């Protein structure tokens, strides 16, 4: 009897890394997961230790297989998906990062952006990359790193350093890194690659050519030699050598694009919203590069080797679950993220309190680099329960803001919203989202669509599934929330939310 | 300084005594061992039973320390925390069985649905999270009765409502049913809550090994049961495995 075969996915996220194994019906067979340390050395700075993240990947990949009771030879393909934009620079001789990774949430590059804008037209950057000039993306972070130490710029110019987002860092290590036998640079086996979705978040890739843009490399002062080779998302990336040898890597894809595949949103017009550390609404626009007039960004959804790229419009929200994490880690109001729902359910409304979590400025649709977080409407009446409610409502209202933008761009309003991600376990939040959007909110029978999408992409890449239509049959509705709120209350609270947002932006402009 | 409260001292002595014994003790044994008048011992033991620190299998039967005492200081598992830990494996259970899946936990006298996953066939369904399931009639309820000491105690004197003609309303039969649930590690309910509807459930344990919730599936008897109206073995296996997997997420049997 032939032993059953599976796909695996490594999902390297902002707070944790997980490895999941799926069967041919897209059902989870096993999961291994571990959080990594996050560093906040100064206000607005967020860093990860890329070496720690790789050590976690090395641990959880064998663990997921052992929990599934299967061998590496039963994995037909591995997909790697990742937090996007987070910037790693490493020395390929030693395999060590030269600095902590600068995370996508990090705001340190604000002043640098002003300098870039004086040298180069921000609108031209948007035309080439689909992205507004904002600290969210990789190029300013990489520029900052090279500026931070004169040796780094010299070494980068001499071709001694490599840059990558987490997909590149992990794949370089999976495929051999600095060389398993310590043979030095000639023995190095690591493949230095990325995919079009991750590259589309660097602010260095041209959306039309799907290659690094020489003009932008010049503007940001990045030597081409340190950049990975851009592949289609579904392509042959070689086989793993570490920590287990011989598993074919079939896909690299950014986490939000992966969840679009996990929701089987393969057709133009299909959308999803993932609630994780941040929250991300993506609308598949097919082969067309659509430019938003309402604050969404244009990004690559995926590309199959040998086929044209598929694009998407994206409404990025920097802080969703991240705010709940902050309530746990920094305020200590709850012991686990899930308890926010218990706390918030203790009161019927927010008591007049609003939280605007502009910890990383504000992303879509506002794109304010300077905005800072605020909590408003405080009176003696407000309790921690009200604050918990305002914390969850902040995710719901931010979703409303990007859905409004998407509706305005599309010209037709969405009839329902497909949601996924760890925060969809929060039933109160899902009800709030339905209430503020005034449309049904639907969760599929696999909340972890990021890992599932990476597994799907890897499986499609090696022919484990013949075509995307097969995967659609695996999609089932697992839960649905319908709006129940009084429309007058919704309208009143929406205007209060919008007033709070403008306060957060105004506060960010003080002293300028 | 005021003197010690004698009845508290005596209560502590009784708890120590019961905790040291392998077998439950009768009232006379307790009174003799501690040199108390039987009436005094009875008053204290009754009070300890009221607050849930000692229990007896049947009224007039011998007493033993309730498991509750050993869990003092353990916070009850938050229902939303439970859902967030259970969601992935409950999804997988619903996907594997094609039936709707639920997680329920016992709290304050009732078994409440903490999580609900729709049946995958696309029909109209409404989330029942937060609703109550009957302890003695549903599969999840039976698991909680069989394994959760709090639930077991609460049902000892509760009225057993007949939802259908198949609902177990006789205490002796129910006790036998729960014993078999403990033996097999899963519970079934065939047409006992609603005619034509069957359920299968298994325990969810926390890091300390205590049963804190139940996970189960529910669907029409034709699909969930075989020709002899017994829950299908393959479905039972899926449910039991889901229970084990969720228990692992809660730290049961995990090394790290």
XYZ file of C-alpha atoms in Angstrom:
768
model
C 0.000 0.000 0.000
C 1.255 3.460 -0.898
C 1.546 5.665 2.198
C -0.653 8.749 2.043
C 0.917 11.990 0.912
C 0.424 15.495 2.254
C 1.433 19.110 1.848
C 3.063 21.178 4.569
C 3.214 24.905 5.187
C 5.488 27.070 7.270
C 3.676 30.248 8.307
C 6.178 32.711 9.718
C 3.996 35.374 11.329
C 4.501 38.547 13.337
C 4.110 36.919 16.757
C 4.588 33.227 16.098
C 5.693 30.681 13.544
C 3.650 27.588 12.829
C 4.041 24.528 10.705
C 0.917 22.731 9.520
C 0.326 19.560 7.540
C -2.762 19.178 5.311
C -4.309 16.259 3.475
C -5.736 16.173 -0.044
C -9.076 17.531 1.191
C -7.314 20.516 2.756
C -7.931 19.242 6.292
C -5.393 19.934 8.992
C -3.465 16.844 10.076
C -1.110 18.455 12.543
C 0.140 21.784 13.809
C 3.265 22.842 15.693
C 3.601 26.423 16.760
C 5.909 28.649 18.743
C 6.051 32.358 19.577
C 9.239 34.344 19.132
C 10.511 37.314 21.102
C 9.581 40.772 19.945
C 11.795 43.721 20.761
C 10.550 47.287 21.281
C 13.825 49.158 21.921
C 12.356 52.670 21.437
C 8.911 54.142 20.857
C 7.763 53.076 17.398
C 10.575 50.561 16.909
C 9.737 46.876 16.460
C 12.417 44.233 15.888
C 12.691 40.455 15.593
C 15.702 38.201 15.883
C 15.843 36.398 12.530
C 18.241 33.795 13.963
C 15.710 32.915 16.666
C 12.977 32.621 14.032
C 15.086 30.213 11.986
C 15.811 28.131 15.096
C 12.041 27.912 15.669
C 11.441 26.801 12.078
C 14.089 24.106 12.535
C 12.241 22.844 15.565
C 8.605 22.945 14.434
C 8.983 21.400 10.967
C 10.117 17.998 12.319
C 7.660 18.350 15.188
C 4.659 18.846 12.906
C 5.653 15.759 10.922
C 6.162 13.685 14.035
C 2.774 14.755 15.450
C 1.201 13.731 12.156
C 3.104 10.448 12.390
C 4.563 10.812 8.907
C 7.978 11.018 7.315
C 9.495 13.779 5.186
C 9.090 11.535 2.126
C 5.306 11.790 2.560
C 5.371 15.568 2.071
C 4.933 16.220 -1.651
C 5.544 19.935 -1.284
C 6.259 22.611 1.274
C 4.906 26.157 1.054
C 6.572 29.038 2.864
C 4.419 32.009 3.803
C 5.432 34.934 5.934
C 4.886 38.300 7.544
C 5.644 40.649 4.700
C 7.991 43.669 4.426
C 10.019 42.736 7.541
C 13.612 43.313 6.565
C 16.524 40.950 7.231
C 20.150 41.527 6.214
C 22.637 38.734 6.700
C 26.160 37.615 5.947
C 26.036 34.528 3.708
C 29.495 33.407 4.854
C 28.512 33.067 8.499
C 24.763 32.716 8.062
C 24.247 35.322 10.797
C 21.973 38.366 10.502
C 24.026 41.564 10.782
C 21.284 43.312 12.784
C 17.864 42.660 14.244
C 15.161 42.425 11.588
C 13.154 45.649 11.230
C 9.511 44.649 11.403
C 6.763 45.916 9.087
C 5.128 47.740 12.026
C 8.271 49.757 12.767
C 7.963 53.531 12.296
C 11.626 54.608 12.584
C 11.997 55.498 8.907
C 9.599 58.464 9.015
C 12.348 61.141 8.720
C 14.074 59.188 5.965
C 10.871 59.206 3.898
C 10.838 63.010 3.871
C 14.366 62.968 2.419
C 13.378 60.466 -0.284
C 10.345 62.547 -1.171
C 12.529 65.605 -1.767
C 14.644 63.590 -4.211
C 11.983 61.645 -6.033
C 8.303 62.050 -6.816
C 6.222 59.927 -4.439
C 3.531 59.623 -7.109
C 6.091 58.053 -9.453
C 6.927 55.517 -6.739
C 3.234 54.708 -6.414
C 2.908 54.241 -10.180
C 5.849 51.856 -10.337
C 5.201 49.858 -7.164
C 1.515 50.370 -6.311
C 2.582 51.619 -2.859
C 2.416 54.993 -1.114
C 5.726 56.283 0.261
C 5.326 55.037 3.844
C 7.455 53.393 6.516
C 5.429 50.156 6.163
C 7.465 48.843 3.220
C 10.944 47.280 3.068
C 13.034 49.723 1.025
C 13.095 52.508 3.672
C 13.923 49.905 6.352
C 16.806 48.518 4.298
C 18.046 52.062 3.604
C 17.907 52.802 7.348
C 19.926 49.661 8.157
C 22.637 50.529 5.651
C 22.743 54.081 7.037
C 22.990 52.826 10.609
C 26.539 51.521 10.202
C 29.025 52.692 7.512
C 30.570 49.207 7.386
C 27.267 47.738 6.307
C 27.025 50.010 3.255
C 30.618 49.107 2.280
C 30.000 45.420 2.695
C 26.726 45.642 0.782
C 28.525 47.471 -2.044
C 31.172 44.732 -2.110
C 28.461 42.086 -2.453
C 29.115 40.578 0.965
C 25.602 40.965 2.369
C 22.207 39.612 1.428
C 18.807 41.229 1.929
C 15.523 39.415 2.153
C 12.061 39.369 3.635
C 11.326 36.386 5.932
C 10.484 34.098 2.974
C 13.998 34.651 1.584
C 15.702 34.222 4.949
C 13.883 30.982 5.727
C 14.238 29.519 2.241
C 17.954 30.386 2.148
C 18.354 28.483 5.420
C 16.073 25.591 4.435
C 18.061 25.044 1.249
C 21.398 24.842 3.002
C 22.235 28.305 4.361
C 25.943 28.950 4.815
C 26.677 25.321 4.001
C 25.990 22.306 6.126
C 29.607 21.273 6.292
C 30.911 24.718 7.182
C 32.658 24.827 3.827
C 32.445 28.597 3.599
C 31.066 30.603 0.727
C 31.913 28.093 -1.984
C 30.135 25.341 -0.141
C 27.090 27.547 0.502
C 24.012 25.880 -0.783
C 21.375 28.398 0.297
C 19.151 29.679 -2.490
C 18.666 33.419 -2.353
C 15.138 33.796 -3.720
C 11.827 35.526 -3.125
C 8.468 35.575 -4.889
C 6.513 38.290 -6.688
C 4.094 38.855 -3.792
C 6.822 39.490 -1.246
C 8.872 41.496 -3.724
C 5.815 43.661 -4.437
C 5.979 44.827 -0.786
C 9.583 46.005 -0.884
C 8.876 49.211 -2.841
C 11.714 48.150 -5.139
C 9.817 45.931 -7.584
C 8.085 47.252 -10.674
C 4.516 45.920 -10.836
C 4.556 45.676 -14.639
C 7.949 44.039 -15.205
C 7.897 42.048 -11.944
C 11.615 42.789 -11.661
C 13.687 45.094 -9.447
C 13.354 48.670 -10.708
C 16.788 50.203 -11.372
C 15.530 53.735 -10.839
C 14.143 52.840 -7.398
C 17.322 50.943 -6.484
C 19.189 54.177 -7.265
C 16.748 56.324 -5.252
C 17.088 54.087 -2.195
C 20.797 53.390 -2.797
C 20.411 49.608 -2.762
C 23.014 47.474 -4.610
C 21.264 44.927 -6.807
C 23.749 42.253 -5.717
C 22.186 42.002 -2.267
C 18.651 41.366 -3.590
C 17.129 37.904 -4.012
C 16.042 36.563 -7.372
C 12.298 37.094 -7.912
C 10.354 33.926 -8.755
C 6.684 33.242 -9.466
C 4.902 32.367 -6.171
C 4.250 28.851 -7.400
C 7.486 27.567 -8.834
C 10.240 25.082 -8.157
C 12.437 26.365 -5.331
C 14.566 23.240 -4.936
C 14.570 20.846 -2.009
C 15.172 21.377 1.669
C 18.516 20.330 3.173
C 17.904 21.520 6.726
C 16.399 20.536 9.209
C 15.042 17.633 7.107
C 16.469 16.856 3.691
C 14.611 16.307 0.460
C 11.254 18.113 0.787
C 10.414 19.994 -2.433
C 9.631 23.672 -1.815
C 6.720 24.450 -4.125
C 5.665 27.944 -3.131
C 6.774 31.164 -1.480
C 4.003 33.673 -0.900
C 3.248 36.596 1.409
C 0.831 35.752 4.209
C -2.096 37.899 3.055
C -1.833 36.681 -0.518
C -1.658 33.129 0.845
C -4.911 33.575 2.730
C -6.579 34.808 -0.480
C -5.670 31.384 -1.922
C -6.692 29.664 1.328
C -10.161 31.210 0.864
C -10.026 29.968 -2.766
C -10.591 33.555 -3.948
C -9.037 32.812 -7.334
C -11.402 34.926 -9.459
C -11.410 38.665 -10.039
C -13.937 40.307 -7.711
C -13.415 37.850 -4.845
C -12.207 39.283 -1.544
C -11.307 38.285 1.999
C -10.309 39.951 5.242
C -7.811 38.289 7.587
C -7.743 39.239 11.266
C -4.309 38.635 12.749
C -1.772 40.976 14.325
C -2.901 43.415 11.674
C -5.958 43.095 9.493
C -5.833 42.891 5.723
C -8.598 43.140 3.158
C -7.595 41.877 -0.284
C -9.687 42.048 -3.444
C -8.574 39.914 -6.382
C -8.521 42.094 -9.526
C -7.372 39.372 -11.948
C -4.668 40.195 -14.488
C -5.449 43.883 -14.332
C -3.310 46.337 -12.346
C -6.039 48.446 -10.731
C -5.127 51.791 -9.150
C -7.141 52.773 -6.111
C -8.576 56.274 -5.808
C -9.507 55.708 -2.167
C -6.347 54.770 -0.324
C -5.928 51.069 -1.125
C -2.620 49.739 -2.392
C -1.982 47.666 -5.502
C -0.133 44.431 -4.957
C 0.571 41.085 -6.638
C -1.896 38.375 -5.534
C 0.092 35.442 -6.922
C 1.792 34.143 -10.022
C 2.006 30.617 -11.337
C 5.229 29.802 -13.214
C 4.546 30.312 -16.920
C 1.301 32.279 -16.426
C 0.631 36.001 -16.102
C 0.558 37.511 -12.614
C -2.750 38.016 -10.797
C -3.090 41.321 -8.929
C -5.061 42.570 -5.951
C -6.183 45.728 -4.215
C -5.340 45.714 -0.538
C -6.602 47.603 2.484
C -3.888 47.152 5.112
C -4.628 47.766 8.798
C -1.479 47.764 10.920
C -2.978 47.036 14.331
C -5.890 44.667 15.019
C -4.979 41.647 17.166
C -1.785 43.545 17.966
C -3.875 45.891 20.104
C -5.251 42.948 22.074
C -1.687 41.668 22.543
C -0.775 45.096 23.891
C -3.695 45.013 26.334
C -2.336 41.690 27.578
C 1.415 42.360 27.547
C 1.616 46.052 28.381
C -1.577 46.788 30.329
C -1.992 43.347 31.928
C -5.805 43.597 31.788
C -6.114 40.034 30.469
C -4.040 36.866 30.688
C -4.644 35.670 27.148
C -5.895 37.400 23.980
C -9.136 35.387 24.011
C -10.087 36.838 27.385
C -10.627 40.250 25.795
C -13.974 38.912 24.587
C -14.984 37.833 28.098
C -14.042 41.233 29.456
C -15.727 43.173 26.644
C -18.909 41.105 26.905
C -19.341 42.413 30.450
C -20.780 45.684 29.123
C -23.318 46.381 26.352
C -21.418 49.317 24.798
C -18.130 51.220 24.907
C -19.335 53.772 27.483
C -18.229 56.551 25.134
C -14.638 55.303 24.908
C -12.764 54.928 21.597
C -9.256 53.598 20.985
C -7.425 54.473 17.769
C -4.469 52.056 17.669
C -2.184 54.126 15.454
C 0.894 52.406 16.898
C 2.478 52.295 13.446
C 0.931 55.473 12.189
C -2.209 54.659 10.239
C -2.224 52.479 7.139
C -5.164 52.237 4.725
C -7.038 54.285 3.840
C -5.373 57.145 5.756
C -1.637 56.462 5.188
C -0.567 58.794 7.959
C 3.001 58.018 9.011
C 2.868 60.380 11.963
C -0.471 59.465 13.564
C -0.162 58.097 17.086
C -2.462 55.971 19.192
C -5.094 57.671 21.325
C -7.822 56.714 23.752
C -10.641 59.253 23.964
C -13.981 59.737 25.673
C -12.693 58.871 29.148
C -14.908 59.669 32.139
C -15.189 58.144 35.609
C -17.925 55.978 34.116
C -15.463 54.111 31.854
C -14.272 50.732 33.177
C -11.754 48.225 31.894
C -14.696 46.378 30.339
C -15.535 49.474 28.263
C -11.895 49.756 27.222
C -11.876 46.084 26.206
C -14.941 46.748 24.095
C -13.385 49.822 22.494
C -10.294 47.725 21.726
C -12.354 45.168 19.782
C -14.450 47.885 18.150
C -11.252 49.491 16.842
C -10.695 46.415 14.660
C -14.295 46.489 13.475
C -14.250 50.213 12.626
C -10.920 49.982 10.824
C -12.423 47.173 8.756
C -15.348 49.459 7.953
C -12.890 52.125 6.750
C -11.151 49.797 4.274
C -14.396 48.158 3.122
C -15.800 51.636 2.389
C -12.676 52.345 0.321
C -13.007 49.044 -1.532
C -16.691 49.638 -2.240
C -15.890 53.106 -3.576
C -13.134 51.729 -5.852
C -15.226 48.784 -7.054
C -18.342 50.893 -7.612
C -20.527 48.091 -6.235
C -20.857 47.435 -2.512
C -19.793 44.054 -1.130
C -22.724 41.762 -0.274
C -20.854 39.831 2.411
C -17.360 39.621 3.851
C -15.289 36.429 3.978
C -13.126 36.529 7.102
C -10.388 34.340 8.533
C -7.431 34.400 10.891
C -7.004 33.658 14.572
C -9.194 36.556 15.685
C -12.264 35.015 14.026
C -12.434 32.832 17.151
C -13.663 36.036 18.822
C -17.413 35.813 18.232
C -18.088 39.226 19.731
C -15.634 40.847 17.319
C -17.200 39.032 14.362
C -20.650 40.282 15.429
C -19.240 43.815 15.697
C -17.790 43.558 12.190
C -21.169 42.437 10.819
C -22.854 45.279 12.720
C -20.580 48.076 11.532
C -20.457 46.827 7.908
C -24.196 46.053 7.791
C -23.516 42.880 5.778
C -23.133 39.204 6.801
C -19.672 38.069 7.853
C -18.726 34.507 6.901
C -15.960 32.320 8.318
C -14.703 29.280 6.356
C -14.102 25.857 7.891
C -10.416 26.579 8.335
C -9.646 29.819 10.113
C -5.905 29.422 9.469
C -6.205 30.283 5.790
C -2.680 31.686 5.606
C -1.047 28.308 6.231
C -3.757 26.534 4.244
C -3.193 28.889 1.285
C 0.555 28.258 1.365
C -0.169 24.521 1.452
C -2.591 24.900 -1.469
C -0.054 26.960 -3.437
C 2.697 24.384 -2.858
C 0.365 21.508 -3.754
C -0.857 23.235 -6.936
C 2.748 23.935 -7.867
C 3.734 20.248 -7.859
C 0.444 18.938 -9.273
C -0.858 17.432 -5.993
C -4.058 19.242 -6.961
C -4.728 19.518 -10.664
C -6.291 22.989 -10.645
C -7.736 25.631 -8.319
C -11.314 24.550 -8.999
C -10.672 21.303 -7.116
C -9.834 23.343 -4.038
C -13.109 25.265 -4.167
C -14.935 22.096 -3.196
C -13.023 22.109 0.102
C -14.400 25.520 1.036
C -17.249 25.260 3.544
C -19.001 27.867 5.622
C -18.219 27.244 9.291
C -19.914 30.255 10.846
C -21.886 33.348 9.902
C -22.736 36.564 11.741
C -25.542 38.862 10.608
C -25.965 42.529 11.510
C -28.285 43.170 14.446
C -27.335 46.681 15.573
C -29.757 49.614 15.512
C -28.759 51.641 12.400
C -29.012 54.944 14.287
C -26.490 53.714 16.846
C -24.184 52.521 14.075
C -24.266 55.896 12.340
C -23.645 57.780 15.572
C -20.721 55.558 16.564
C -19.248 55.727 13.052
C -19.090 59.502 13.217
C -17.539 59.309 16.696
C -14.941 56.813 15.404
C -14.067 59.061 12.460
C -13.692 62.030 14.822
C -11.329 59.953 16.985
C -9.247 59.005 13.917
C -8.820 62.628 12.926
C -7.689 63.387 16.480
C -5.019 60.659 16.225
C -3.772 62.187 12.981
C -3.832 65.709 14.443
C -1.925 64.568 17.530
C 0.760 63.149 15.224
C 1.211 66.592 13.661
C 1.847 68.441 16.920
C 5.050 70.479 16.925
C 5.379 70.442 13.136
C -6.359 37.384 70.463
C -9.607 35.535 69.963
C -9.485 31.740 70.199
C -9.758 29.440 67.199
C -13.185 28.680 65.804
C -13.829 25.132 66.883
C -16.096 24.111 64.044
C -13.544 25.252 61.446
C -10.887 23.164 63.195
C -13.211 20.187 63.177
C -14.104 20.710 59.526
C -10.403 20.782 58.635
C -9.851 17.592 60.626
C -12.678 15.862 58.751
C -11.277 16.951 55.379
C -7.815 15.687 56.351
C -9.284 12.411 57.509
C -11.301 11.864 54.321
C -8.366 12.882 52.117
C -6.115 10.300 53.796
C -8.543 7.422 53.206
C -8.701 5.420 49.998
C -12.315 4.460 50.638
C -15.223 6.755 51.509
C -16.063 6.879 55.234
C -19.459 6.579 56.869
C -20.682 9.165 59.334
C -20.065 6.805 62.307
C -16.507 6.102 61.133
C -15.821 9.845 60.906
C -17.343 10.520 64.358
C -15.407 7.650 65.961
C -12.098 8.547 64.338
C -12.242 12.141 65.553
C -13.996 11.523 68.843
C -17.001 13.659 67.897
C -20.656 13.253 68.740
C -22.419 11.862 65.691
C -24.776 14.866 65.574
C -21.834 17.300 65.580
C -20.013 15.350 62.870
C -23.199 15.223 60.791
C -23.704 18.992 60.929
C -20.158 19.685 59.776
C -20.154 17.046 57.031
C -23.500 18.319 55.699
C -22.100 21.852 55.537
C -18.957 20.650 53.750
C -21.172 18.843 51.244
C -23.262 22.009 50.729
C -20.170 24.014 49.758
C -18.980 21.174 47.534
C -15.907 20.089 49.531
C -17.134 16.572 50.283
C -19.466 14.348 48.309
C -21.271 11.044 48.503
C -22.427 8.774 45.703
C -25.903 8.383 47.171
C -27.697 10.018 50.046
C -27.009 8.088 53.296
C -23.881 6.678 51.601
C -20.293 7.175 52.793
C -18.412 10.464 52.297
C -15.258 11.346 50.389
C -13.403 14.549 49.529
C -14.752 16.198 46.380
C -12.313 16.676 43.504
C -13.214 20.364 43.681
C -11.013 20.718 46.764
C -7.929 19.671 44.835
C -8.727 22.283 42.182
C -9.042 25.219 44.554
C -7.070 28.087 43.163
C -7.318 26.741 39.622
C -9.120 29.328 37.575
C -11.989 27.976 35.487
C -11.058 27.816 31.843
C -12.377 30.925 30.094
C -14.971 29.955 27.469
C -13.491 32.265 24.860
C -10.022 30.940 25.594
C -11.412 27.443 25.137
C -12.860 28.408 21.748
C -9.617 29.941 20.553
C -7.705 26.787 21.502
C -10.324 24.465 20.032
C -11.116 26.242 16.765
C -8.604 24.549 14.444
C -9.332 20.994 15.529
C -13.088 21.592 15.679
C -12.932 22.849 12.094
C -10.973 19.736 11.122
C -13.546 17.544 12.921
C -16.427 19.158 11.040
C -14.519 18.807 7.767
C -13.708 15.131 8.387
C -17.187 14.069 9.518
C -19.356 16.336 7.385
C -21.438 17.108 10.481
C -21.741 20.214 12.619
C -19.252 20.287 15.484
C -19.536 21.871 18.909
C -17.554 22.433 22.068
C -19.351 22.783 25.398
C -18.223 23.355 28.973
C -19.955 23.074 32.314
C -20.414 26.251 34.292
C -22.781 27.186 37.119
C -25.131 24.285 36.759
C -25.358 24.133 32.990
C -23.487 22.905 29.945
C -23.054 25.805 27.588
C -21.945 25.749 23.936
C -18.632 27.605 23.687
C -18.041 27.008 19.990
C -20.076 25.878 16.997
C -18.968 24.976 13.485
C -21.593 24.604 10.758
C -22.185 21.367 8.880
C -20.318 21.623 5.583
C -23.262 21.056 3.222
C -24.101 24.735 2.767
C -27.644 24.634 4.178
C -28.921 27.545 6.242
C -27.573 27.318 9.774
C -27.406 29.694 12.718
C -24.635 29.830 15.310
C -25.836 28.411 18.637
C -22.820 29.540 20.648
C -23.937 30.392 24.178
C -26.940 28.068 24.146
C -27.485 25.355 26.770
C -27.271 21.618 26.104
C -29.071 19.151 28.423
C -26.585 17.335 30.667
C -28.334 13.975 30.846
C -29.572 13.747 27.265
C -26.924 15.129 24.917
C -23.627 13.425 24.110
C -21.592 16.445 25.244
C -23.663 16.692 28.425
C -23.063 13.033 29.244
C -19.309 13.477 28.827
C -19.397 16.397 31.271
C -21.584 14.453 33.723
C -19.283 11.472 33.529
C -15.981 13.322 33.888
C -16.561 16.802 35.353
C -17.155 16.382 39.108
C -19.007 19.684 39.351
C -21.436 18.681 36.632
C -21.841 15.211 38.127
C -22.735 16.619 41.519
C -25.168 19.193 40.178
C -27.109 16.530 38.314
C -27.302 14.204 41.294
C -30.502 15.803 42.488
C -31.718 17.551 39.353
C -34.871 16.411 37.638
C -34.218 14.342 34.500
C -36.470 15.853 31.845
C -37.778 13.599 29.079
C -37.133 15.357 25.738
C -38.121 12.296 23.713
C -39.218 8.798 24.605
C -35.558 7.761 24.344
C -34.226 10.244 26.915
C -32.773 8.457 29.948
C -34.851 9.661 32.909
C -34.139 6.839 35.315
C -31.212 7.546 37.665
C -29.953 3.997 37.790
C -29.881 3.734 33.996
C -28.158 7.087 33.768
C -25.520 6.009 36.289
C -24.907 2.877 34.242
C -24.702 4.938 31.058
C -22.164 7.319 32.631
C -20.062 4.399 33.855
C -19.915 3.102 30.319
C -18.976 6.602 29.062
C -16.074 6.591 31.553
C -15.017 3.146 30.343
C -15.160 3.886 26.626
C -13.961 7.489 26.737
C -16.821 8.823 24.594
C -20.570 9.341 24.785
C -23.369 8.893 22.304
C -26.878 10.268 22.258
C -29.297 8.726 19.790
C -32.601 10.542 19.466
C -32.457 11.482 23.155
C -32.620 15.269 22.746
C -34.559 15.495 19.509
C -36.131 12.693 17.504
C -33.969 11.750 14.521
C -30.860 13.542 15.779
C -27.772 11.769 17.126
C -24.584 13.048 18.711
C -21.140 11.759 19.620
C -18.857 13.516 22.126
C -15.495 13.083 23.812
C -13.732 14.813 26.703
C -11.313 17.741 26.486
C -8.719 17.785 29.264
C -6.573 20.625 30.549
C -2.881 20.514 31.361
C -3.652 18.920 34.727
C -5.668 16.125 33.118
C -9.039 17.424 34.362
C -11.937 17.252 31.947
C -12.862 20.887 31.317
C -15.076 20.588 28.248
C -16.524 18.234 25.672
C -16.250 18.262 21.888
C -18.807 16.576 19.712
C -20.663 16.292 16.447
C -24.390 16.249 15.871
C -26.425 15.190 12.873
C -29.264 13.086 11.602
C -29.377 9.513 12.922
C -29.190 8.127 9.352
C -25.768 9.672 8.878
C -24.316 9.471 12.377
C -25.461 5.911 13.218
C -25.186 2.517 11.578
C -28.084 0.160 10.766
C -28.298 -0.895 14.402
C -28.703 2.729 15.504
C -25.227 2.738 17.053
C -22.886 5.706 16.453
C -20.587 4.808 13.568
C -17.158 3.669 14.740
C -15.303 5.830 12.204
C -17.079 8.963 13.446
C -16.399 8.022 17.073
C -12.697 7.763 16.229
C -12.707 11.245 14.660
C -14.453 12.750 17.708
C -12.153 11.073 20.234
C -9.098 12.178 18.248
C -10.378 15.754 18.110
C -10.817 15.652 21.899
C -7.235 14.485 22.333
C -5.875 17.079 19.908
C -7.695 19.943 21.655
C -6.503 18.596 25.028
C -2.949 18.814 23.694
C -3.569 22.457 22.738
C -4.582 23.008 26.371
C -1.294 21.499 27.509
C -2.429 17.949 28.248
C 0.432 15.551 27.617
C 2.617 18.212 25.997
C 6.278 18.424 26.755
C 6.551 22.144 26.177
